[in-house]
Amino acid sequence: MLRSHDDQVKELLGRMTAEEKLGQLQQLTWTGDTGPGGGQTAEIEAAARAGRLGSVLNLNGAKWTNDLQRLAVEESRLGIPILFGLDVVHGFWTTFPIPLAQAAAFDPAVAAADAEVSAAEARSQGVHWTFSPMMDVTHEPRWGRIAESSGEDPYLSAVVAVAKVRGYQGPADGSGLASKDRIASCAKHFVAYGGAEGGRDYNTVDVSEQRLRNHYLPPFKAAIDAGAATVMAAFNTVAGVPAHANAHTMTTILKQEWDFDGFVVSDYTGVAELVAHGFAEDGAEAAALALTHGLDMEMVSTHLADHGAELLAAGRIGMDRLEDAVARVLRLKFALGLFTNPYTDESAEITGPTAATRAAARAAAARSMVLLKNDDAVLPLAPSATSIAVVGPFADCADQHGTWAGPGRLRFETVSVLDAVREAAPGADVRHSGADPAMAAAAARAADVTVVVVGEHSGLSGEAAARSDIDLPDGQHRLIEAVAATGKPFVVVLVNGRPLTIGGWLHAAPAVLEAWHAGIEAGHAIADVLFGAVNPGGKLPVSFPRSVGQIPLYYNHESTGRPYDPVERYVSKYLDLPGGPQFTFGYGLSYTTFATGEPQLSREEIAVDALARGESVELTVTVSNTGERIGDEVVQLYVHDVAASVTQPVRRLRGFERVTLGPGEERAVRFRLGAEDLGFWTNDPSGTYVVERGRIDLYVGTDSSASARCELRLT
Ligand code: NOJ
């Protein structure tokens, strides 16, 4: 617990002036978009000397951070060190696949590997704190920030978030934070940002209490339990109240119900934006509302620092709340060891990826890929192929870093698919052609097999990158059609940051591999999968819609009174589309085949009182590899409460395990179900979780449409 530093914090607080306290709540940006010369640099240096600067974002490099730290530590009155923060979202030097891809691995070890490598690289560069993990559950593929998320499922998002927090920070009690290879994490964006209406970034979110608690909050709760040191407020409103001044979410739920002892940082100018939201009349009111309702640190805008003294004098903010906010910031600085060790060893900087970190990024990327289609076993490619064409706008692309890659993007190119295919098939004649359909078709005609690499540029996903149309951009489908018209075998490799609508050309492509924005080793990892060195085992963490008109479309939707039926008219459906998505949540193929058996329960009924006492039920299912290659399957368990006082999702994921099986091998996979899996939060704003009597249907299989079912009765 960060509270173990409270004695030191109290002693220091006792010596601080009101200005110094307000200063600890200010974060300024070194670089960025606030003007030529980069960020708030002059302001930063003055504030550091004056002891009125809690944190700086966007500065890295041991020497750079040390130089600035020296101003705070050696020239300010109390010598309180600065906390340096940066968005290290999927890698610092060594870019790992985008977070959406990492979720597709259905393997928390992938997220953990990214976090551990990122933490060591960043800390060696003077960065103490990352604004990651992002854990916004979302139903919105139009929203560019889906690339930063773990997709549409709260349970999967929570599992990934926990792995990341542990990887960045170490143990939940914060005891690892002072290590030279750890950094503090930031659970963001609090909360419900993924619900942005229409998928437009920063947009309104109107959400019921039960949706908030069942859908958006679980990853945050899991991250806080794993020790996440900080939380970032979200840009959106939550049921009419901006998240930056939302007492219900920041104070009642986060700090009171969950007993969170870290601090809440605003998002970039998020406090100032309370005025644009129409929630505060001016900057002073914005500062007062934000602080009073639970925000602790202001990023980039300076309303709290500018107006804090006058707000205190007028009684519009209280000294207790101010000191609580400062104590939260100071606790983390103590936990990070900054008071004893404010500087970073300039001789020990990590200056780039190593062979080991590249290997980790390559393995993570290959584990994240999802095989969407593989007719006639076009894949894996035979290494003996004598001629291969690698075509498309992303075939020879050296920027597969993806949105929110760290400083590594500026210094290191990603491995292109073309280079990696040449390496993997040294005996083959490998030809390249770019985006032109006629030239691609000519290359395909001359080759045994063609790899068509299409997708989205990184800038089309991430922040402020919503799209109203999520087809392949720039008419890239024409390239696929031209290659298909040759009649020669080919494979489509998708490199993208969101689900795409691919139904227009899917029928024409014999094989499709979803590779995402796969990071620094993208090409190698794609070649590993194409040639079968890695058998793909990733699964979709989000539904792929057939059409934009279906959005929002998600597997864990609630029941309706008139569920979809292909024949009936007066049911919930579109007249012009089949029901359901193109590809459902949890879907993904392999080069081998698997069979799962019937689920077996350790008991067929259990009393809700027994569940409340911590008893649980075990479900066992066997999975076997029925094909001829070693491969991975993700066994998935879904729960459905058949009749409940709050209508429940038709299915929701409550367990998964990625297993590797050799040909003919069989394994029993066990899941434990307790109260936390079988109940739900009601609409009570003060937070009521119930497990109700009645029938629970349990589904087990290899995607969210699994049909193997058993029943559990809660008595
Ligand atoms: C705005 C983004 O919303 C947030 O995720 C990020 O951490 C901050 N900018 C800082 O760069």
XYZ file of C-alpha atoms and ligand atoms in Angstrom:
726
model
C 0.000 0.000 0.000
C 1.253 3.464 -0.838
C -0.099 4.508 2.586
C 2.941 2.933 4.229
C 4.664 6.241 3.427
C 2.126 8.339 5.299
C 4.430 9.372 8.158
C 6.970 10.819 5.737
C 4.182 12.483 3.764
C 2.683 14.056 6.885
C 5.986 15.456 8.014
C 6.626 17.012 4.619
C 3.093 18.380 4.234
C 3.546 20.143 7.542
C 6.390 22.171 6.055
C 4.683 23.118 2.779
C 3.056 26.444 1.925
C -0.311 26.521 0.185
C 1.453 27.463 -3.079
C 3.817 24.532 -2.783
C 0.893 22.226 -2.153
C -0.947 23.512 -5.210
C 2.286 23.169 -7.181
C 2.455 19.440 -6.451
C -0.872 19.087 -8.239
C 0.444 20.653 -11.440
C 1.736 18.666 -14.365
C 3.203 20.527 -17.347
C 4.256 19.204 -20.739
C 7.788 19.473 -22.060
C 6.995 18.943 -25.695
C 3.730 18.811 -27.503
C 1.406 21.067 -29.309
C 1.363 24.127 -27.123
C 3.621 26.228 -29.318
C 6.958 26.510 -31.033
C 9.969 25.653 -28.922
C 8.028 22.770 -27.470
C 5.550 22.706 -24.672
C 5.642 24.714 -21.482
C 9.423 24.642 -21.132
C 10.140 28.093 -19.672
C 7.183 27.728 -17.329
C 8.480 24.307 -16.289
C 11.924 25.562 -15.339
C 10.539 28.469 -13.335
C 8.017 26.244 -11.565
C 10.688 23.615 -10.784
C 12.911 26.225 -9.114
C 9.958 27.657 -7.212
C 8.969 24.233 -5.896
C 5.644 24.488 -7.677
C 5.813 21.591 -10.084
C 4.557 18.124 -9.236
C 5.109 16.420 -12.546
C 6.247 16.788 -16.141
C 5.070 14.752 -19.083
C 6.707 14.104 -22.409
C 10.322 14.456 -21.327
C 12.665 11.485 -21.425
C 16.366 10.744 -21.503
C 18.420 10.303 -18.315
C 20.383 13.512 -18.842
C 17.362 15.617 -19.796
C 15.306 14.484 -16.856
C 18.265 14.780 -14.472
C 18.962 18.353 -15.590
C 15.422 19.373 -14.832
C 15.248 17.289 -11.672
C 18.285 19.142 -10.367
C 16.365 22.430 -10.491
C 13.620 20.980 -8.318
C 15.800 19.007 -5.939
C 18.700 21.444 -5.514
C 17.165 24.857 -6.106
C 13.636 24.689 -4.715
C 12.994 25.360 -1.024
C 11.923 21.835 -0.056
C 13.673 19.902 -2.805
C 10.658 17.778 -3.678
C 11.501 15.716 -6.778
C 9.531 15.875 -10.014
C 7.595 12.876 -11.242
C 8.251 12.258 -14.954
C 5.372 10.721 -16.909
C 5.099 9.521 -20.500
C 2.702 7.517 -22.646
C 4.546 4.210 -22.830
C 1.559 2.327 -24.120
C 2.993 -0.572 -26.121
C 6.695 -0.093 -25.884
C 9.353 2.542 -25.309
C 12.163 1.517 -27.677
C 10.910 -1.976 -28.393
C 7.459 -1.552 -29.895
C 5.130 -4.411 -29.053
C 1.881 -4.980 -30.953
C -0.913 -2.508 -30.230
C -2.958 -3.266 -27.116
C -5.952 -4.538 -29.123
C -3.616 -7.110 -30.657
C -2.193 -8.025 -27.274
C -5.719 -8.744 -26.073
C -6.196 -10.996 -29.113
C -3.479 -13.265 -27.736
C -5.902 -14.273 -24.957
C -2.736 -14.705 -22.950
C -1.870 -12.291 -20.145
C 1.806 -13.221 -20.522
C 1.880 -11.198 -23.754
C 0.761 -7.999 -22.005
C 3.125 -8.727 -19.130
C 6.089 -9.098 -21.483
C 5.345 -5.722 -23.057
C 4.968 -4.070 -19.641
C 8.196 -5.498 -18.264
C 10.309 -4.539 -21.267
C 8.660 -1.110 -21.400
C 9.230 -0.464 -17.707
C 12.939 -1.276 -17.837
C 13.548 0.815 -20.956
C 11.506 3.784 -19.740
C 12.906 3.896 -16.206
C 16.446 3.814 -17.539
C 15.500 6.915 -19.534
C 14.305 8.813 -16.488
C 10.586 8.042 -16.867
C 8.868 7.060 -13.599
C 5.297 6.755 -14.691
C 3.412 5.577 -17.767
C -0.105 6.582 -18.800
C -1.015 2.961 -19.361
C -2.799 0.568 -19.297
C -5.788 1.882 -21.159
C -8.769 -0.313 -20.225
C -11.760 1.297 -21.883
C -14.208 -1.426 -22.812
C -15.819 -0.412 -26.087
C -18.417 -1.425 -28.634
C -17.180 1.100 -31.117
C -14.898 0.051 -33.982
C -15.317 3.525 -35.472
C -13.575 4.920 -32.407
C -9.858 5.090 -33.196
C -8.933 4.447 -29.600
C -10.238 0.903 -29.822
C -6.640 0.179 -30.922
C -5.428 1.122 -27.432
C -8.070 -0.994 -25.719
C -8.583 -4.682 -25.070
C -11.838 -4.668 -27.026
C -15.417 -5.325 -26.060
C -15.224 -7.589 -23.062
C -14.839 -6.459 -19.436
C -13.399 -9.771 -18.215
C -10.710 -10.025 -20.893
C -9.923 -6.322 -20.421
C -9.512 -6.875 -16.685
C -7.195 -9.861 -17.122
C -4.992 -7.894 -19.530
C -5.041 -4.783 -17.318
C -3.874 -6.753 -14.299
C -1.022 -8.329 -16.264
C 0.078 -4.897 -17.420
C -0.073 -3.271 -14.005
C 1.983 -6.108 -12.521
C 4.449 -5.961 -15.379
C 4.984 -2.230 -14.960
C 4.930 -2.030 -11.187
C 5.674 -5.436 -9.668
C 3.791 -6.482 -6.521
C 0.401 -4.946 -5.659
C 1.749 -3.417 -2.434
C 3.942 -1.027 -4.420
C 7.148 -2.532 -3.024
C 8.638 -2.878 -6.506
C 8.187 0.737 -7.542
C 11.605 1.904 -6.421
C 13.386 -0.654 -8.613
C 15.308 0.627 -11.584
C 13.276 -1.513 -13.953
C 9.780 -0.612 -12.734
C 7.441 2.307 -13.341
C 4.118 3.424 -11.922
C 1.065 2.664 -14.031
C -2.056 4.673 -14.756
C -5.463 3.032 -15.198
C -7.250 5.061 -17.849
C -9.616 6.565 -18.862
C -11.895 6.788 -15.864
C -14.532 6.056 -16.952
C -16.792 4.823 -19.778
C -14.765 6.653 -22.458
C -15.283 3.645 -24.756
C -18.982 4.477 -24.877
C -18.412 7.660 -26.918
C -21.596 8.200 -28.957
C -21.131 7.456 -32.642
C -17.517 6.497 -31.947
C -16.489 10.160 -32.203
C -13.621 10.806 -29.862
C -14.263 12.839 -26.700
C -18.009 12.420 -27.216
C -20.836 12.154 -24.713
C -21.483 8.925 -22.797
C -24.849 8.377 -21.177
C -24.726 5.245 -19.118
C -26.927 3.488 -16.575
C -25.505 2.571 -13.196
C -25.667 -1.146 -13.986
C -23.844 -0.711 -17.310
C -21.251 1.435 -15.606
C -20.617 -1.125 -12.911
C -20.975 -4.343 -14.909
C -19.359 -3.209 -18.091
C -16.975 -0.274 -17.730
C -15.738 -0.435 -14.146
C -14.540 -4.063 -13.733
C -11.132 -3.598 -15.428
C -10.495 -0.541 -13.247
C -11.385 -2.387 -10.070
C -9.083 -5.238 -11.071
C -6.266 -2.805 -11.871
C -6.663 -1.013 -8.538
C -6.600 -4.353 -6.720
C -3.386 -5.147 -8.599
C -1.938 -1.928 -7.172
C -2.284 0.571 -10.031
C -0.740 3.701 -8.544
C -2.715 6.272 -10.510
C -5.894 6.731 -12.511
C -6.576 9.167 -15.370
C -9.921 10.906 -15.731
C -11.704 10.497 -19.057
C -12.564 13.314 -21.475
C -16.248 12.332 -21.665
C -19.261 13.032 -19.544
C -20.741 10.147 -17.565
C -24.524 10.468 -17.412
C -24.309 14.228 -17.830
C -21.430 14.918 -15.456
C -17.921 15.280 -16.913
C -15.598 12.569 -15.633
C -13.125 15.286 -14.576
C -15.558 16.619 -12.010
C -17.546 13.504 -11.274
C -17.843 12.883 -7.552
C -19.776 9.662 -8.089
C -17.007 7.968 -10.049
C -13.840 9.557 -8.626
C -14.775 9.965 -4.990
C -17.626 7.627 -4.119
C -16.609 4.632 -6.189
C -12.859 4.936 -6.668
C -11.711 6.467 -3.408
C -14.416 5.423 -0.972
C -15.800 2.087 -2.182
C -12.460 0.850 -3.520
C -10.218 2.592 -1.001
C -7.823 3.760 -3.733
C -4.781 5.394 -2.146
C -3.076 6.663 -5.306
C -4.024 9.803 -7.234
C -6.242 10.801 -10.139
C -4.585 12.822 -12.895
C -6.597 14.790 -15.393
C -6.278 14.092 -19.056
C -4.555 16.703 -21.248
C -6.292 20.069 -20.501
C -9.220 18.071 -19.162
C -9.779 20.508 -16.286
C -9.934 23.492 -18.640
C -12.387 21.547 -20.813
C -14.977 21.633 -18.037
C -15.769 25.096 -19.377
C -16.317 23.844 -22.941
C -18.419 20.993 -21.542
C -20.764 23.624 -20.178
C -20.130 22.478 -16.614
C -18.018 25.355 -15.275
C -18.280 29.057 -16.118
C -14.574 29.781 -15.979
C -11.197 28.314 -15.110
C -11.515 29.021 -11.405
C -14.809 27.191 -11.205
C -13.392 24.339 -13.265
C -10.493 23.967 -10.822
C -12.788 24.074 -7.806
C -15.200 21.504 -9.240
C -12.448 19.152 -10.327
C -10.563 19.171 -7.028
C -13.636 19.082 -4.845
C -15.086 16.135 -6.725
C -11.963 14.026 -6.531
C -9.395 14.989 -9.165
C -5.865 15.306 -7.771
C -3.449 16.453 -10.480
C -4.026 18.807 -13.415
C -2.341 17.959 -16.707
C -1.209 20.926 -18.856
C -3.927 23.466 -18.050
C -3.058 25.487 -14.929
C -6.339 26.497 -13.332
C -5.677 24.942 -9.973
C -2.238 26.519 -9.679
C -3.529 29.846 -10.993
C -6.681 30.118 -8.906
C -6.023 27.770 -5.993
C -4.997 30.433 -3.479
C -8.032 32.594 -4.168
C -10.316 29.549 -4.096
C -8.887 28.550 -0.717
C -9.325 32.061 0.641
C -12.927 32.123 -0.552
C -13.619 28.703 0.951
C -14.461 27.266 -2.482
C -11.926 24.502 -1.981
C -10.963 23.087 1.384
C -7.486 22.609 2.838
C -8.338 19.014 3.781
C -9.129 18.016 0.201
C -6.073 19.903 -1.057
C -3.814 18.132 1.427
C -5.381 14.784 0.632
C -4.604 15.324 -3.053
C -1.019 16.381 -2.304
C -0.531 13.449 0.059
C -1.575 11.094 -2.742
C 1.036 12.556 -5.080
C 3.778 12.547 -2.450
C 3.034 8.943 -1.462
C 3.875 7.831 -4.969
C 7.076 9.880 -5.032
C 8.163 8.179 -1.800
C 7.157 4.761 -3.120
C 9.203 5.336 -6.265
C 12.196 6.154 -4.074
C 12.538 9.622 -5.589
C 13.355 11.357 -2.314
C 16.409 9.142 -1.779
C 17.226 8.615 -5.425
C 15.876 11.455 -7.586
C 18.314 11.006 -10.483
C 18.662 8.391 -13.184
C 22.007 6.717 -13.828
C 23.124 8.246 -17.122
C 25.649 5.482 -17.710
C 23.011 2.770 -17.447
C 20.559 4.095 -20.009
C 19.000 1.523 -22.294
C 19.343 3.094 -25.716
C 17.470 0.715 -27.963
C 15.974 -2.732 -28.396
C 18.184 -5.738 -27.703
C 18.089 -9.154 -29.332
C 16.145 -10.393 -26.308
C 13.542 -7.612 -26.353
C 13.119 -7.978 -30.102
C 12.582 -11.706 -29.616
C 9.942 -10.946 -26.977
C 8.183 -8.466 -29.283
C 8.279 -10.968 -32.161
C 6.819 -13.749 -30.061
C 4.136 -11.399 -28.692
C 3.203 -10.230 -32.178
C 2.925 -13.737 -33.589
C 0.852 -14.817 -30.573
C -1.522 -11.890 -31.191
C -2.400 -12.759 -34.778
C -5.798 -14.187 -35.672
C -6.376 -16.494 -38.619
C -9.773 -15.447 -39.970
C -10.016 -17.730 -42.985
C -7.938 -20.507 -44.511
C -9.738 -22.312 -47.322
C -8.002 -25.274 -48.925
C -5.152 -24.923 -46.434
C -3.491 -22.162 -48.461
C -1.617 -21.418 -45.281
C 0.960 -22.171 -44.092
C 3.031 -21.384 -47.153
C 5.479 -24.029 -48.201
C 9.029 -22.814 -47.584
C 9.803 -24.624 -50.834
C 7.657 -22.200 -52.895
C 9.836 -21.083 -55.739
C 8.214 -17.747 -56.387
C 6.267 -15.519 -54.040
C 4.784 -12.098 -54.739
C 4.444 -9.720 -51.811
C 2.136 -6.904 -52.841
C 0.057 -4.076 -51.471
C 0.604 -0.677 -49.882
C 1.911 -2.196 -46.657
C 4.085 -4.929 -48.187
C 7.275 -2.926 -47.879
C 6.197 -0.736 -44.988
C 8.742 0.063 -42.294
C 6.239 1.686 -39.942
C 4.105 -0.990 -38.385
C 4.624 0.510 -34.919
C 0.949 1.392 -34.509
C -0.670 4.207 -32.583
C 1.040 5.294 -29.348
C 4.348 3.693 -30.096
C 7.001 5.250 -27.871
C 10.167 7.104 -28.789
C 11.320 3.928 -30.567
C 9.135 4.867 -33.501
C 11.361 7.825 -34.285
C 14.588 5.837 -34.230
C 13.853 2.301 -35.323
C 12.075 0.998 -38.379
C 9.821 -2.009 -38.155
C 10.726 -5.127 -40.113
C 8.738 -5.144 -43.357
C 6.769 -8.160 -44.549
C 8.740 -8.124 -47.796
C 12.118 -8.358 -46.039
C 10.865 -11.005 -43.664
C 9.435 -13.166 -46.459
C 12.782 -12.934 -48.276
C 14.521 -14.061 -45.092
C 12.075 -16.893 -44.446
C 12.188 -18.269 -48.008
C 15.783 -17.669 -49.094
C 15.461 -20.022 -52.038
C 12.405 -18.327 -53.514
C 12.143 -15.607 -56.091
C 10.340 -12.938 -54.051
C 8.799 -10.106 -56.057
C 7.314 -6.945 -54.768
C 4.679 -4.587 -56.025
C 2.865 -1.778 -54.216
C -0.669 -0.448 -54.184
C -1.410 -0.555 -57.917
C -3.944 -3.330 -58.675
C -2.738 -4.000 -62.236
C 0.889 -4.360 -61.186
C -0.078 -6.526 -58.211
C -2.064 -8.799 -60.514
C 0.901 -9.073 -62.887
C 3.167 -10.025 -59.973
C 0.583 -12.555 -58.753
C 0.287 -14.136 -62.195
C 4.024 -14.753 -62.258
C 4.197 -16.212 -58.750
C 3.234 -19.529 -57.121
C 1.508 -17.662 -54.320
C 0.887 -14.038 -53.390
C 0.826 -12.285 -50.047
C -1.397 -9.190 -50.221
C -0.648 -6.801 -47.363
C -3.428 -4.264 -46.890
C -4.843 -2.258 -44.020
C -4.747 1.061 -42.295
C -1.929 3.466 -41.707
C -1.218 3.854 -37.963
C -2.595 7.397 -38.022
C -6.058 6.064 -38.844
C -6.436 4.618 -35.364
C -5.662 5.955 -31.916
C -6.670 9.291 -30.433
C -8.752 11.649 -32.575
C -8.877 9.038 -35.356
C -12.509 8.061 -35.666
C -13.688 6.775 -39.034
C -17.279 6.760 -40.272
C -16.462 4.001 -42.755
C -14.335 1.088 -41.583
C -13.765 -0.635 -44.907
C -10.208 -0.958 -46.141
C -9.347 2.645 -47.009
C -8.276 4.045 -50.382
C -10.003 1.397 -52.464
C -7.575 -1.313 -51.379
C -10.300 -3.899 -52.001
C -9.595 -3.374 -55.726
C -6.132 -4.760 -55.221
C -7.556 -7.896 -53.619
C -10.091 -8.292 -56.423
C -7.387 -7.880 -59.069
C -5.223 -10.550 -57.464
C -8.250 -12.826 -56.994
C -9.069 -12.489 -60.695
C -5.734 -14.121 -61.579
C -7.064 -17.390 -60.121
C -3.729 -17.970 -58.391
C -3.571 -18.788 -54.677
C -3.120 -15.824 -52.361
C -3.316 -14.724 -48.780
C -4.533 -11.408 -47.398
C -2.622 -10.040 -44.425
C -4.473 -7.259 -42.621
C -2.450 -4.623 -40.775
C -4.877 -2.383 -38.938
C -5.826 -0.856 -35.608
C -9.532 -1.683 -35.442
C -12.068 -4.206 -36.692
C -12.718 -3.637 -40.384
C -15.757 -4.453 -42.495
C -14.343 -6.999 -44.911
C -17.457 -8.764 -46.174
C -17.201 -7.098 -49.594
C -14.128 -9.083 -50.615
C -13.884 -11.879 -48.046
C -15.463 -14.469 -50.362
C -12.744 -13.796 -52.945
C -9.804 -14.325 -50.579
C -8.835 -17.931 -49.823
C -6.993 -16.986 -46.628
C -7.022 -13.955 -44.330
C -4.654 -13.309 -41.444
C -5.447 -10.471 -39.010
C -1.959 -9.255 -38.058
C -2.899 -5.847 -36.535
C -0.225 -3.194 -36.104
C 2.277 -5.685 -34.841
C 5.217 -3.548 -33.711
C 8.925 -3.450 -34.368
C 9.175 -7.113 -35.374
C 5.946 -7.056 -37.404
C 7.369 -8.531 -40.609
C 9.200 -11.354 -38.867
C 6.155 -12.274 -36.813
C 3.915 -12.238 -39.901
C 6.376 -14.456 -41.765
C 6.576 -16.778 -38.752
C 2.827 -17.304 -39.053
C 2.673 -17.385 -42.865
C 5.297 -20.122 -43.092
C 4.012 -22.046 -40.061
C 6.955 -21.558 -37.716
C 4.193 -20.280 -35.447
C 0.738 -21.820 -35.657
C -1.702 -18.924 -35.135
C -3.783 -19.141 -31.970
C -5.074 -15.619 -31.348
C -8.798 -14.884 -31.079
C -10.795 -11.757 -31.795
C -11.179 -9.543 -28.707
C -13.909 -7.655 -30.516
C -16.660 -8.458 -33.027
C -16.045 -7.682 -36.687
C -19.306 -6.186 -38.014
C -20.649 -6.911 -41.474
C -21.519 -3.281 -41.971
C -21.077 0.036 -40.202
C -24.852 0.241 -39.961
C -24.860 -2.607 -37.411
C -22.724 -0.732 -34.895
C -22.896 -1.050 -31.920
C -22.640 -4.807 -32.283
C -21.166 -6.897 -29.491
C -21.483 -10.452 -28.338
C -22.321 -9.631 -24.729
C -25.450 -7.641 -25.508
C -28.489 -7.885 -23.284
C -31.511 -10.007 -24.122
C -34.419 -8.393 -25.922
C -38.057 -9.421 -25.935
C -37.736 -10.291 -29.608
C -34.348 -11.848 -30.218
C -32.978 -12.187 -33.757
C -34.582 -14.827 -35.921
C -33.781 -15.197 -39.621
C -37.379 -16.002 -40.556
C -39.578 -13.900 -38.285
C -40.167 -10.308 -39.280
C -41.045 -8.594 -36.007
C -37.754 -9.320 -34.292
C -34.604 -7.363 -33.595
C -32.806 -7.313 -36.941
C -31.982 -5.455 -40.152
C -33.926 -6.345 -43.261
C -30.854 -6.054 -45.431
C -28.298 -8.054 -43.418
C -27.981 -11.505 -41.892
C -27.941 -11.468 -38.107
C -24.776 -11.188 -36.092
C -21.289 -10.105 -36.981
C -18.981 -11.159 -39.790
C -16.719 -12.691 -37.142
C -17.719 -13.020 -33.541
C -15.826 -12.286 -30.348
C -13.426 -15.085 -29.443
C -13.180 -16.395 -33.017
C -9.933 -17.509 -34.617
C -8.658 -20.497 -36.605
C -5.512 -22.585 -36.455
C -3.507 -24.710 -38.898
C -4.703 -27.667 -36.888
C -8.190 -28.532 -35.639
C -9.529 -28.938 -32.128
C -12.525 -30.528 -30.501
C -13.929 -29.653 -27.118
C -15.998 -32.144 -25.121
C -19.127 -31.680 -23.035
C -18.672 -29.537 -19.934
C -18.834 -31.354 -16.579
C -19.783 -29.550 -13.387
C -18.526 -30.566 -9.964
C -22.110 -30.019 -8.742
C -25.363 -29.125 -10.409
C -26.612 -26.734 -7.790
C -25.185 -24.452 -5.190
C -26.767 -22.181 -2.611
C -26.251 -18.454 -3.031
C -25.357 -18.382 0.658
C -22.577 -20.879 0.005
C -21.287 -18.712 -2.839
C -21.347 -15.723 -0.500
C -19.165 -17.709 1.920
C -16.619 -18.237 -0.845
C -17.630 -21.678 -2.090
C -17.375 -22.320 -5.800
C -18.218 -24.735 -8.580
C -15.686 -26.347 -10.876
C -16.347 -26.859 -14.555
C -14.159 -29.230 -16.513
C -13.969 -29.626 -20.256
C -11.590 -31.605 -22.393
C -9.964 -30.156 -25.450
C -8.101 -32.204 -27.981
C -5.992 -31.489 -31.012
C -7.643 -33.482 -33.793
C -5.260 -32.388 -36.522
C -1.706 -33.062 -37.505
C 0.238 -30.105 -36.168
C 1.021 -28.736 -32.774
C -1.166 -25.720 -32.110
C -2.906 -23.457 -29.603
C -6.564 -23.320 -28.714
C -8.263 -20.843 -26.396
C -10.914 -22.636 -24.405
C -13.589 -20.147 -23.392
C -16.298 -20.221 -20.744
C -19.407 -18.053 -21.009
C -22.117 -17.455 -18.433
C -25.773 -16.514 -18.919
C -28.164 -15.788 -16.074
C -31.454 -16.879 -17.603
C -33.793 -14.661 -15.559
C -32.524 -11.826 -13.412
C -33.765 -8.625 -11.821
C -31.521 -6.723 -14.237
C -31.607 -8.179 -17.749
C -28.324 -9.967 -18.284
C -26.073 -10.266 -21.338
C -26.921 -13.276 -23.487
C -23.386 -14.436 -22.747
C -20.439 -13.059 -20.906
C -16.918 -14.413 -20.750
C -15.872 -15.594 -17.294
C -12.883 -17.772 -18.046
C -10.418 -18.675 -20.756
C -7.235 -20.635 -21.111
C -4.856 -20.783 -24.048
C -3.433 -24.276 -24.287
C -0.803 -25.756 -26.596
C -1.466 -29.316 -27.735
C 0.459 -31.697 -29.959
C -1.339 -33.787 -32.606
C -3.766 -36.177 -30.898
C -3.081 -34.664 -27.496
C -5.983 -34.079 -25.104
C -6.167 -31.901 -21.985
C -8.753 -31.278 -19.290
C -9.230 -27.552 -18.694
C -10.753 -26.495 -15.372
C -12.593 -23.308 -14.520
C -13.721 -22.243 -11.074
C -16.914 -20.213 -10.785
C -17.662 -18.222 -7.665
C -19.921 -15.391 -6.606
C -17.874 -12.900 -8.632
C -18.722 -14.852 -11.814
C -22.396 -15.536 -11.233
C -23.804 -12.231 -9.978
C -24.093 -8.670 -11.201
C -24.324 -5.053 -10.076
C -27.813 -3.595 -9.868
C -28.872 -0.042 -10.688
C -28.408 1.042 -7.076
C -26.078 4.061 -7.252
C -24.544 3.170 -3.921
C -23.308 -0.113 -5.343
C -25.176 -3.372 -4.806
C -23.825 -6.663 -6.148
C -26.288 -9.553 -6.111
C -26.203 -13.250 -6.839
C -29.764 -14.330 -7.498
C -31.390 -17.726 -7.271
C -32.305 -19.436 -10.527
C -30.810 -21.073 -13.587
C -27.432 -20.211 -15.025
C -26.497 -21.515 -18.464
C -22.812 -22.173 -19.005
C -21.348 -22.418 -22.492
C -17.912 -23.755 -23.292
C -16.072 -23.773 -26.573
C -13.674 -21.982 -28.827
C -15.555 -18.758 -29.539
C -18.515 -16.796 -28.189
C -21.014 -18.804 -30.256
C -20.017 -22.024 -28.470
C -22.911 -24.453 -28.229
C -21.737 -26.969 -25.599
C -23.896 -26.106 -22.628
C -24.646 -27.171 -19.092
C -26.883 -25.781 -16.404
C -26.159 -24.707 -12.892
C -28.966 -23.969 -10.450
C -28.450 -21.364 -7.777
C -30.646 -22.081 -4.770
C -4.505 12.509 -24.141
C -4.911 11.070 -24.079
O -6.313 10.975 -23.990
C -4.302 10.292 -22.918
O -4.589 8.935 -23.098
C -2.829 10.551 -22.827
O -2.281 9.793 -21.773
C -2.600 12.031 -22.631
N -3.132 12.751 -23.775
C -1.139 12.384 -22.425
O -0.432 12.255 -23.598
